[in-house]
Amino acid sequence: MCLKQCKSSGEKTKEAGTDNRNIIDDGKSQKLTQEDIKALKDKGIKGEEIVQQLIENSTTFRDKTEFAQDKYIKKKKKKYEAMITVVKPSTRILSVMYYAREPGKINHMRYDTLAQMLTLGNIRAGNKMIVMETCAGLVLGAMMERMGGFGSIIQLYPGGGPVRAATACFGFPKSFLSGLYEFPLNKVDSLLNGTFSAEMLSSEPKDIASVEESNGTLEEKQTSEQENEDSIAEAPESNHPEEQERMEIVSQDPDYKEPKESGSKKDYIQEKQRRQEEQKKRHLEAAALLSERNADGLIVASRFHPTPLLLSLLDFVAPSRPFVVYCQYKEPLLECYTKLRERGGVINLRLSETWLRNYQVLPDRSHPKLLMSGGGGYLLSGFTVAMDNLKADPSLKSSTSTLESHKTEEPAAKKRKCPESDS
């Protein structure tokens, strides 16, 4: 009795109904209007006090069950109490955020599908991995986080440069970036054919000095042909390439400081040239790593068709190594599966789709949630094996087929029929 009295005196009794059958949601149970709530916010009243006034002015709150009351309070707190929690970025947090807000930027890759990719690809410290992705750098950042700065990653990118918006959100130290290399995707064929050279990289980026020289000649022609007013109006337009180059440098290096005066344009050109030389050096290092053809794994997650990408990039992977291909749709992976079976050199091919459903886990209220994701993409995984030399040489294959045909022929009967003896 003493324990019950102490408990009743220490805690405030909570009125609750037995069920919600008599509660009608007609929108008239709350006495406070939106104007009243806005006026409370303008006065600077805290969210806890607003929630308490909502409870007191609700005519049906006391008739609700205890579970319904807790749900009502939780819903109002989430709406009127602003809570900000600073957490360390991780693969799970960023993948959930991208999938909820901007799924198109990561090709609608769900976070459980990304986890399956990292597991099937055997991503671990010390590996030498190849990745081709157009998911804003999310897959690259997940691989770098799992490898922990040990090993090397070669990123193949389309276009002018790699996109690493999500990778920058991880906040990796500079030691992690030492093992990260990039290589243009349009130079992969020349690397496979053996025609790749350093001159191919030097011709790709356009030097800012040549851009400015061409702009200067254009301005001279324009001033000679047009009046001075037109030339003055077109002078700011000639600075657009320079501004674009400056924006590229700022996006690549956050520590870059813009020149304060126009007289430091020469230093800016030298800085740009130095960065181009460093980029060229990194490309040559990536080409040397790819030329060894002993990568420990391959990850492909792009918006392009996976068949030509995978068939060309598998030549850089060592035997007995995993590869994983992601695609939002099933049909391109089915075609890729068929081509790989015809090509050979791979085993344990598997096309899979993960199924995810969230559960609410609460005392006496654990059940699957009503809303769930319709699909998180498809994965094609397998292992590379050494190609048989007989498959590569058709003459050897034809000779072995004739030998096998001779072996499969039924041998002539050796037993003779014994003549019947006269009895």
XYZ file of C-alpha atoms in Angstrom:
423
model
C 0.000 0.000 0.000
C 2.811 2.359 0.890
C 4.468 1.766 -2.482
C 1.259 2.480 -4.384
C 0.624 5.650 -2.381
C 4.169 6.921 -2.969
C 3.866 6.181 -6.630
C 0.518 7.895 -6.886
C 1.734 10.922 -4.979
C 5.019 11.194 -6.900
C 3.541 10.844 -10.380
C 0.666 12.761 -11.849
C -2.271 10.592 -12.758
C -2.902 10.405 -16.493
C -6.485 10.280 -17.730
C -7.024 8.028 -20.735
C -9.945 6.351 -22.419
C -10.477 2.680 -23.089
C -10.876 2.931 -26.874
C -11.245 5.432 -29.701
C -14.544 4.288 -31.124
C -16.479 7.399 -30.067
C -13.903 9.904 -31.338
C -14.871 11.580 -34.610
C -12.217 13.415 -36.605
C -14.291 16.379 -37.773
C -11.591 19.034 -37.314
C -13.476 20.752 -34.490
C -11.800 19.119 -31.517
C -8.986 21.714 -31.345
C -9.999 25.095 -29.972
C -6.777 26.853 -31.013
C -6.728 28.087 -34.590
C -3.745 28.491 -36.893
C -3.715 32.219 -36.190
C -3.496 31.543 -32.449
C -0.597 29.134 -32.913
C 1.176 31.624 -35.175
C 0.703 34.334 -32.562
C 2.244 32.073 -29.912
C 5.264 31.492 -32.165
C 5.645 35.216 -32.799
C 5.710 35.849 -29.056
C 8.699 33.505 -28.750
C 6.952 30.808 -26.730
C 8.849 27.523 -26.671
C 7.628 24.447 -28.454
C 6.956 22.571 -25.215
C 4.489 25.235 -24.069
C 2.758 25.234 -27.464
C 2.326 21.454 -27.304
C 0.973 21.728 -23.751
C -1.589 24.336 -24.815
C -2.632 22.155 -27.744
C -3.255 19.306 -25.320
C -5.246 21.478 -22.945
C -7.386 22.927 -25.740
C -8.157 19.544 -27.287
C -11.628 18.265 -26.413
C -10.886 14.651 -27.406
C -7.413 14.197 -25.909
C -8.635 12.730 -22.595
C -10.956 10.323 -24.399
C -8.109 8.798 -26.417
C -6.264 5.672 -25.336
C -2.832 5.901 -23.767
C -1.165 4.777 -26.982
C -3.128 7.352 -29.005
C -2.160 10.092 -26.572
C 1.532 9.239 -26.846
C 1.238 9.229 -30.615
C -0.499 12.633 -30.573
C 2.173 14.155 -28.327
C 4.983 12.719 -30.436
C 3.424 14.109 -33.614
C 3.011 17.612 -32.153
C 6.522 17.635 -30.719
C 7.957 16.744 -34.092
C 6.028 19.643 -35.638
C 6.589 22.416 -33.094
C 9.824 21.476 -31.278
C 12.852 22.048 -33.471
C 15.690 19.692 -32.525
C 19.015 19.688 -34.352
C 21.494 16.871 -33.812
C 24.991 17.063 -35.299
C 26.189 13.603 -36.302
C 29.252 12.343 -38.107
C 28.553 11.637 -41.802
C 28.487 7.981 -42.773
C 27.469 5.857 -45.730
C 24.119 4.983 -44.186
C 23.204 8.576 -43.324
C 24.148 9.950 -46.750
C 22.499 7.112 -48.681
C 19.250 7.481 -46.729
C 19.344 11.252 -47.258
C 19.972 11.035 -51.006
C 17.356 8.311 -51.504
C 14.728 10.334 -49.608
C 15.432 13.765 -51.141
C 17.208 13.356 -54.474
C 16.992 9.716 -55.620
C 17.589 10.663 -59.240
C 21.138 11.773 -58.496
C 22.063 8.289 -57.246
C 20.076 6.410 -59.921
C 17.412 5.459 -57.337
C 19.861 3.237 -55.468
C 18.467 2.261 -52.081
C 20.731 2.052 -49.054
C 20.304 -1.719 -48.621
C 21.277 -2.195 -52.283
C 24.442 -0.179 -51.665
C 25.242 -2.382 -48.688
C 24.799 -5.487 -50.874
C 27.196 -3.996 -53.446
C 29.903 -3.439 -50.834
C 29.485 -6.992 -49.530
C 29.370 -8.746 -52.903
C 32.320 -6.671 -54.155
C 34.473 -7.703 -51.161
C 35.448 -4.103 -50.432
C 38.141 -4.153 -47.744
C 41.372 -2.463 -46.777
C 44.357 -3.069 -49.035
C 42.357 -3.804 -52.168
C 42.957 -2.381 -55.611
C 39.480 -1.515 -56.857
C 38.023 -0.121 -60.076
C 34.788 1.847 -59.893
C 32.664 3.382 -62.616
C 29.732 5.272 -61.123
C 27.456 8.213 -61.862
C 25.842 8.402 -58.405
C 27.305 11.776 -57.379
C 30.256 9.994 -55.745
C 28.158 8.109 -53.165
C 29.453 4.672 -54.171
C 33.016 6.003 -54.264
C 32.673 7.501 -50.789
C 31.211 4.252 -49.422
C 34.173 2.310 -50.811
C 36.686 4.792 -49.381
C 35.021 4.633 -45.977
C 35.158 0.844 -45.894
C 38.773 0.686 -47.103
C 39.864 3.182 -44.451
C 42.566 4.858 -46.522
C 44.431 1.613 -47.279
C 44.661 0.398 -50.850
C 43.894 2.163 -54.111
C 40.745 3.075 -56.015
C 40.696 3.927 -59.709
C 37.615 5.886 -60.707
C 36.608 5.947 -64.356
C 34.567 9.000 -65.240
C 32.682 10.218 -68.327
C 32.834 13.795 -69.524
C 35.276 16.452 -68.399
C 35.873 15.289 -64.836
C 34.596 13.119 -61.985
C 31.584 14.241 -59.942
C 32.250 13.826 -56.208
C 29.579 15.887 -54.485
C 28.611 13.081 -52.104
C 32.238 12.070 -51.563
C 33.055 15.550 -50.287
C 30.275 15.212 -47.679
C 32.164 12.393 -45.942
C 34.951 14.744 -44.890
C 37.802 12.331 -45.559
C 41.311 13.405 -44.538
C 43.988 14.019 -47.154
C 45.564 10.631 -46.450
C 42.465 8.973 -47.919
C 42.850 10.900 -51.163
C 46.406 9.715 -51.777
C 45.153 6.322 -52.957
C 42.387 7.745 -55.167
C 43.041 7.934 -58.909
C 40.839 8.956 -61.825
C 40.980 8.069 -65.482
C 38.776 9.248 -68.393
C 36.412 6.634 -69.722
C 36.974 7.604 -73.348
C 40.642 6.540 -73.086
C 39.903 2.975 -71.917
C 39.773 1.526 -75.448
C 43.175 2.971 -76.312
C 44.555 1.526 -73.090
C 43.204 -1.911 -73.981
C 44.564 -1.718 -77.535
C 47.996 -0.569 -76.364
C 47.838 2.747 -78.222
C 47.564 4.941 -75.140
C 50.223 7.628 -74.698
C 50.819 10.709 -72.581
C 50.211 12.979 -75.582
C 46.567 11.879 -75.603
C 46.109 13.354 -72.133
C 47.967 16.578 -72.921
C 45.692 17.256 -75.861
C 42.535 16.805 -73.814
C 42.587 19.761 -71.347
C 42.662 23.153 -72.992
C 45.248 25.492 -71.582
C 43.949 28.782 -70.249
C 46.782 30.699 -71.912
C 45.704 29.534 -75.352
C 42.118 30.393 -74.458
C 43.094 33.913 -73.503
C 45.231 34.303 -76.614
C 42.347 33.220 -78.810
C 40.069 35.600 -76.957
C 42.557 38.425 -77.523
C 42.716 37.805 -81.278
C 38.963 37.691 -81.456
C 38.744 41.002 -79.626
C 41.214 42.600 -82.060
C 39.146 41.449 -85.008
C 35.991 42.709 -83.430
C 37.461 46.125 -82.663
C 38.710 46.491 -86.219
C 35.350 45.574 -87.712
C 32.955 47.201 -85.266
C 32.749 50.488 -83.468
C 34.305 51.184 -80.088
C 30.975 50.998 -78.302
C 30.340 47.475 -79.531
C 33.835 46.395 -78.487
C 33.315 47.824 -75.006
C 30.014 45.941 -74.731
C 31.637 42.677 -75.794
C 34.679 43.020 -73.515
C 32.980 41.505 -70.427
C 31.886 38.524 -72.495
C 35.517 37.650 -73.215
C 36.103 37.078 -69.524
C 33.531 34.276 -69.305
C 36.004 31.452 -70.120
C 38.360 32.791 -67.483
C 35.577 32.914 -64.899
C 34.571 29.381 -65.821
C 38.137 28.145 -65.344
C 38.323 29.928 -61.991
C 35.076 28.269 -60.884
C 36.515 24.870 -61.824
C 39.573 25.473 -59.667
C 37.474 26.610 -56.712
C 35.245 23.536 -57.002
C 38.240 21.200 -57.127
C 40.166 22.786 -54.274
C 38.355 24.566 -51.422
C 41.643 26.060 -50.212
C 42.083 27.996 -53.451
C 42.072 31.769 -52.989
C 40.901 34.020 -55.778
C 43.438 36.625 -56.910
C 42.655 40.015 -55.420
C 43.901 42.150 -58.288
C 43.851 41.825 -62.028
C 47.655 42.039 -61.978
C 47.880 38.563 -60.459
C 46.442 36.999 -63.604
C 49.868 35.632 -64.422
C 50.007 33.776 -61.111
C 46.561 32.411 -61.776
C 47.696 31.030 -65.153
C 50.732 29.396 -63.566
C 48.550 27.868 -60.865
C 46.190 26.497 -63.491
C 49.055 25.004 -65.465
C 50.498 23.430 -62.326
C 47.169 21.803 -61.540
C 46.886 20.484 -65.071
C 50.343 18.932 -64.783
C 49.369 17.279 -61.499
C 46.158 15.961 -63.045
C 48.090 14.601 -66.009
C 50.532 12.897 -63.655
C 47.683 11.269 -61.733
C 46.128 10.085 -64.995
C 49.401 8.467 -66.022
C 49.646 6.752 -62.630
C 46.088 5.472 -63.027
C 46.906 4.213 -66.526
C 49.930 2.355 -65.153
C 47.783 0.721 -62.468
C 45.151 -0.303 -65.002
C 47.779 -1.665 -67.387
C 48.839 -4.186 -64.742
C 45.397 -5.830 -65.116
C 45.395 -7.205 -61.585
C 42.562 -5.312 -59.930
C 40.898 -6.975 -56.948
C 37.358 -6.038 -57.937
C 35.080 -4.010 -60.171
C 32.039 -1.924 -59.229
C 29.778 -0.443 -61.916
C 26.811 1.776 -61.022
C 26.062 4.226 -63.814
C 23.221 5.519 -65.916
C 24.804 4.054 -69.051
C 24.101 0.620 -70.469
C 26.149 -1.849 -68.407
C 27.001 -4.383 -71.152
C 29.758 -2.496 -73.067
C 31.159 -1.087 -69.829
C 31.457 -4.448 -68.117
C 32.810 -6.339 -71.124
C 35.644 -3.841 -71.556
C 36.467 -3.262 -67.881
C 36.611 -6.959 -66.969
C 39.941 -7.177 -68.812
C 41.535 -5.089 -66.038
C 40.395 -7.450 -63.254
C 42.541 -10.357 -62.071
C 41.101 -13.900 -62.073
C 39.076 -15.117 -59.103
C 37.922 -11.589 -58.228
C 34.356 -10.335 -57.717
C 32.469 -7.801 -59.814
C 29.130 -6.110 -59.150
C 26.954 -4.175 -61.597
C 24.011 -2.031 -60.496
C 21.161 -0.885 -62.694
C 17.816 0.648 -61.905
C 16.095 -1.651 -64.404
C 16.223 -5.393 -64.899
C 16.287 -5.662 -68.699
C 19.813 -4.206 -69.283
C 21.231 -6.609 -66.707
C 19.479 -9.554 -68.385
C 21.190 -8.641 -71.651
C 24.490 -8.268 -69.798
C 23.954 -11.678 -68.176
C 23.442 -13.299 -71.590
C 26.531 -11.646 -73.089
C 28.693 -12.768 -70.185
C 27.514 -16.357 -70.538
C 28.402 -16.283 -74.231
C 31.774 -14.630 -73.580
C 32.892 -16.886 -70.750
C 35.547 -16.110 -68.185
C 33.018 -15.612 -65.369
C 31.307 -17.932 -62.913
C 28.622 -17.747 -60.256
C 26.572 -15.164 -62.144
C 23.592 -14.012 -60.123
C 20.936 -11.390 -60.815
C 19.239 -10.294 -57.605
C 16.867 -7.700 -56.196
C 16.734 -6.837 -52.510
C 13.375 -6.481 -50.748
C 13.134 -4.019 -47.896
C 10.331 -3.301 -45.446
C 10.659 -1.227 -42.306
C 9.177 -2.376 -39.011
C 7.912 -0.380 -36.076
C 9.286 -1.923 -32.880
C 7.479 -0.655 -29.749
C 6.042 -2.375 -26.669
C 2.853 -4.206 -27.717
C 2.866 -2.301 -31.037
C 5.478 -4.029 -33.209
C 4.272 -4.394 -36.783
C 5.490 -3.734 -40.344
C 4.915 -0.211 -41.561
C 2.205 0.366 -44.113
C 4.394 2.300 -46.541
C 7.416 0.618 -48.091
C 9.792 1.123 -50.998
C 8.660 -0.318 -54.309
C 12.155 -1.087 -55.574
C 15.788 -0.295 -54.963
C 17.386 -1.485 -58.196
C 18.959 -4.729 -59.406
C 22.423 -6.239 -58.975
C 24.400 -8.531 -61.259
C 27.327 -10.152 -59.470
C 29.856 -12.836 -60.238
C 33.518 -13.867 -60.184
C 36.164 -13.714 -62.886
C 38.134 -16.795 -63.897
C 41.074 -17.273 -66.230
C 39.961 -17.570 -69.844
C 40.613 -20.962 -71.405
C 43.220 -20.811 -74.171
C 41.180 -23.241 -76.224
C 38.331 -20.740 -76.330
C 40.629 -17.990 -77.499
C 42.217 -19.996 -80.385
C 39.600 -21.329 -82.838
C 42.084 -23.677 -84.544
C 42.821 -25.431 -81.266
C 39.135 -25.578 -80.531
C 38.412 -27.240 -83.885
C 41.191 -29.823 -83.395
C 39.985 -30.701 -79.933
C 36.431 -31.037 -81.196
C 37.603 -33.622 -83.777
C 39.487 -35.503 -81.079
C 36.451 -35.503 -78.869
C 34.319 -36.759 -81.750
C 36.704 -39.684 -82.248
C 36.613 -40.451 -78.561
C 32.870 -40.450 -78.418
C 32.539 -42.873 -81.350
C 31.444 -46.305 -80.306
C 34.341 -48.799 -80.677
C 33.981 -51.814 -82.931
C 32.830 -55.023 -81.368
C 35.775 -57.203 -80.347
C 33.822 -60.321 -79.522
C 33.057 -62.763 -82.272
C 30.211 -65.100 -82.334
C 31.372 -68.571 -81.394
C 30.418 -71.280 -83.855
C 28.016 -73.891 -82.583
C 29.782 -77.101 -81.736
C 28.392 -80.404 -82.988
C 27.236 -82.434 -80.171
